[in-house]
Short mmCIF file of C-alpha atoms in Angstrom, two decimals:
data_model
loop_
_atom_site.label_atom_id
_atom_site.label_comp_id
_atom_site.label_asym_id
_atom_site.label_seq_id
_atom_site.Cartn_x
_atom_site.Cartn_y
_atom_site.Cartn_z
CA UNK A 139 51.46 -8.83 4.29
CA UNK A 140 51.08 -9.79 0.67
CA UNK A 141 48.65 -13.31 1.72
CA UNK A 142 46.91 -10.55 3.82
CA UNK A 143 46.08 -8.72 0.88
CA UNK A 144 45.31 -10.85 -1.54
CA UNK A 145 42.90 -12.56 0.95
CA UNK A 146 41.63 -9.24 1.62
CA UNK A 147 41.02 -9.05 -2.65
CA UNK A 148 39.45 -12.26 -2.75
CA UNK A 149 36.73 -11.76 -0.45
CA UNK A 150 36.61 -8.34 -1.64
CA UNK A 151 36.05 -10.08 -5.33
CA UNK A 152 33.44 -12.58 -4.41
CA UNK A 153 30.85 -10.39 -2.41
CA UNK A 154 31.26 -7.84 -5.24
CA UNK A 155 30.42 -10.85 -7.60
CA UNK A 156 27.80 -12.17 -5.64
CA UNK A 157 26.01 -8.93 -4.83
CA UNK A 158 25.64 -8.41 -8.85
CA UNK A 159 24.45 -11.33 -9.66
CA UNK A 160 21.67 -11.45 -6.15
CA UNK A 161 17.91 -11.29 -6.98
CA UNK A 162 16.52 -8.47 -7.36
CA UNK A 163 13.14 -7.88 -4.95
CA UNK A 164 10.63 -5.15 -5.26
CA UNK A 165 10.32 -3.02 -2.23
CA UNK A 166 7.06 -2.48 -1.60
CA UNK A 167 7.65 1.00 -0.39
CA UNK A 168 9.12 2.61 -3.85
CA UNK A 169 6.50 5.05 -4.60
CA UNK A 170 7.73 4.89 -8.31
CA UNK A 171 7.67 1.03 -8.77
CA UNK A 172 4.00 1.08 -7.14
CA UNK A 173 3.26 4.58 -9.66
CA UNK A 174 4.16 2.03 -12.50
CA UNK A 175 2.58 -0.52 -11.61
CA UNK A 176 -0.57 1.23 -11.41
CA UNK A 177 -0.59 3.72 -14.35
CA UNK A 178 0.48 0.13 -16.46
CA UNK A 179 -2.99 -1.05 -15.25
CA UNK A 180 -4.74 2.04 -15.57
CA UNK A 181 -5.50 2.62 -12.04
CA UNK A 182 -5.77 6.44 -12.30
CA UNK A 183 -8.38 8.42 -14.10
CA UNK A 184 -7.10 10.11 -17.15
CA UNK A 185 -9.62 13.40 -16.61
CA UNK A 186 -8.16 13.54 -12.76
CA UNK A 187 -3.90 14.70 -11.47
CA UNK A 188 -2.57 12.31 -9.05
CA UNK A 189 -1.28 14.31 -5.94
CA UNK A 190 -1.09 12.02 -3.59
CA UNK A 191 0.02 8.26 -3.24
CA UNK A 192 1.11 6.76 -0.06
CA UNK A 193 2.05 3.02 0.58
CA UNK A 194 -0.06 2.97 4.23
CA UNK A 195 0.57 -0.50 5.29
CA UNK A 196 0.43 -4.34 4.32
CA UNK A 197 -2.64 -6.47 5.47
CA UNK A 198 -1.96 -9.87 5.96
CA UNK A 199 -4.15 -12.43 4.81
CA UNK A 200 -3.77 -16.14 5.17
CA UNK A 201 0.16 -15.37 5.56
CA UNK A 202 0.49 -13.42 2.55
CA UNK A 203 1.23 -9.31 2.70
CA UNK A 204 -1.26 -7.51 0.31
CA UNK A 205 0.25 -3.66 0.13
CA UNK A 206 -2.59 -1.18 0.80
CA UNK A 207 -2.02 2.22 -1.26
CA UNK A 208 -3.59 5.51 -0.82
CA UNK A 209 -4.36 7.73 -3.66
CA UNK A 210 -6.28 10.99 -4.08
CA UNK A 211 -6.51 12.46 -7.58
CA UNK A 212 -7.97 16.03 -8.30
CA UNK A 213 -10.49 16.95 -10.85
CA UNK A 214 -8.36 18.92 -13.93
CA UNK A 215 -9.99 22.77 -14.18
CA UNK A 216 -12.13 22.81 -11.06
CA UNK A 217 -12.56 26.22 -9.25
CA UNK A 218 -12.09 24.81 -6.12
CA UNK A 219 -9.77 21.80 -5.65
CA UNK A 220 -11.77 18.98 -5.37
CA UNK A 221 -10.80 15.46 -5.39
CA UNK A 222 -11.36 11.44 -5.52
CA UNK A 223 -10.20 9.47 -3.16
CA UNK A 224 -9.14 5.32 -3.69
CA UNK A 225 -7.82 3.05 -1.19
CA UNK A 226 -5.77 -0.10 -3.56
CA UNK A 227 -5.46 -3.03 -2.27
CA UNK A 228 -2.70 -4.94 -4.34
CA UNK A 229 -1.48 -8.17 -4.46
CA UNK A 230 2.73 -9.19 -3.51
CA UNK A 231 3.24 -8.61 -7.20
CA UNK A 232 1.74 -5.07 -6.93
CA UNK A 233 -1.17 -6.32 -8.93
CA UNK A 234 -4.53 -4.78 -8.52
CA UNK A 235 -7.31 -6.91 -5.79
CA UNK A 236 -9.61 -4.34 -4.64
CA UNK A 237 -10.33 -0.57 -5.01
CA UNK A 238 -12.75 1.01 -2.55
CA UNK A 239 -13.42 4.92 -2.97
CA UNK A 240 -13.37 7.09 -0.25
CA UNK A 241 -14.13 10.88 0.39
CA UNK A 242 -11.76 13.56 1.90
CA UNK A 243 -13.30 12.86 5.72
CA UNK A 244 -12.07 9.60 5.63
CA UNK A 245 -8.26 8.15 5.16
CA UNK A 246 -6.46 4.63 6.13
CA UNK A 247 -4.33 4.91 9.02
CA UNK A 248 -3.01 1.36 9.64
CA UNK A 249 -3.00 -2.23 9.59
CA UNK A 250 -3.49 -4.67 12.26
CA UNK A 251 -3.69 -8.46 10.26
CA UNK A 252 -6.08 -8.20 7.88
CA UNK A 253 -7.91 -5.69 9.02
CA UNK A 254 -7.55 -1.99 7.52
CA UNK A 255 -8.31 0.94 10.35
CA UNK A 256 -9.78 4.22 9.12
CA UNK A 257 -9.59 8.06 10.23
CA UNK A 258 -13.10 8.62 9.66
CA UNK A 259 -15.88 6.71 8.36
CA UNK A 260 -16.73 5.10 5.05
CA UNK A 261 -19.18 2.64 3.26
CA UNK A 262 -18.53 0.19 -0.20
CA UNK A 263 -20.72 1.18 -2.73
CA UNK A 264 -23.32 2.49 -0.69
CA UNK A 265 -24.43 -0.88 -0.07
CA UNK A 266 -23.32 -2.16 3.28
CA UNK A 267 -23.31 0.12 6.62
CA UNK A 268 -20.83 2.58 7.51
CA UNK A 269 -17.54 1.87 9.56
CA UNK A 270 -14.24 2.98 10.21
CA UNK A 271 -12.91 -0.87 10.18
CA UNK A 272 -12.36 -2.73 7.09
CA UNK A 273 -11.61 -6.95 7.14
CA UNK A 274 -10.25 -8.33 4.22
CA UNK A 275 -10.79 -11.84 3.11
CA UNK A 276 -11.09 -14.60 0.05
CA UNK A 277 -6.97 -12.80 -0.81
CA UNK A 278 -7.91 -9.51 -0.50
CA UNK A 279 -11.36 -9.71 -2.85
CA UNK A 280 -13.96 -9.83 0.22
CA UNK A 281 -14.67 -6.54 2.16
CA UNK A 282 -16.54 -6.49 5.53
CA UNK A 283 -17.30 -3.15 6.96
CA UNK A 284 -17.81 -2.72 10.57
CA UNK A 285 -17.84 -0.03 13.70
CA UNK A 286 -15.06 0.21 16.71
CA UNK A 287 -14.53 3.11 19.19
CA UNK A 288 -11.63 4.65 17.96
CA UNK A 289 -10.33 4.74 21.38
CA UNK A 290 -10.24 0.67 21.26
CA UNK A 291 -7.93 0.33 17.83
CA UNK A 292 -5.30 -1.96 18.74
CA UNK A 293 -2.12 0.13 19.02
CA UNK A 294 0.59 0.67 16.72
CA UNK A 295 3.84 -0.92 16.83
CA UNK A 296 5.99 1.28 15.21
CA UNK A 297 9.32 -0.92 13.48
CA UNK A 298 12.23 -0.54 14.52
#
């Protein structure tokens, strides 16, 4: 009884031990350590309130995750709400790669690779066509806008 039990407070001592003294990783899912990270990089417009920040999905580009976060901020002292919308695309140290605004008819939905899929439509900088499709490239900095049926997105896998 008494080897039992100080077998049983050995092992009990060393996973303690080693669980202090593990690494430390950043979920990528903490809406607080991605807040910080972007207010430290001055992400969010001063003259706007955040209400909204969501941690959609990762893209994966040339086997690395990218986090893609979804923010809509509110213009201070308007009659009527009205609001900005930002899709961040952030690097695996939650460091800013690419910020592409959209308007309230348009939101991310998922990932599928490196490809971003979109509730609604939505152009980058007015410059390239609309499309409810985004493709990421060059880590994260290349955009590529293009058109699919809705009805033909690859479906979700929802983890288990």
């Amino acid at each position: 009884m008494i080897f039992t039990l100080r077998y049983f407070f050995i092992l009990t001592l060393v996973f303690y031990t080693n669980s202090l003294f593990a690494e430390k990783t950043v979920e990528l899912n903490d809406r607080i350590n991605i807040f910080n990270a972007l207010q430290k990089q001055k992400i969010f417009n001063k003259h706007r309130i955040l209400v909204h920040l969501t941690h959609i999905c990762d893209l994966i580009i040339d086997n690395r995750h990218y986090p893609v976060i979804n923010i809509k901020e509110h213009v201070k002292g308007a009659q009527v709400p009205r609001g900005v919308g930002h899709i961040i695309v952030l690097d695996s140290s939650l460091n800013l790669i690419k910020k592409i605004y959209h308007d309230g008819a348009s939101s991310p939905l998922y990932c599928k690779d490196n490809k971003l899929f979109l509730y609604g439509y939505i152009d980058i900088d007015g410059l390239a066509a609309e499309g409810n499709v985004l493709s990421f490239g060059n880590k994260g900095k290349k955009v590529v806008v293009s058109e699919m049926e809705s009805n033909d997105f690859p479906k979700l896998r929802i983890p288990q």
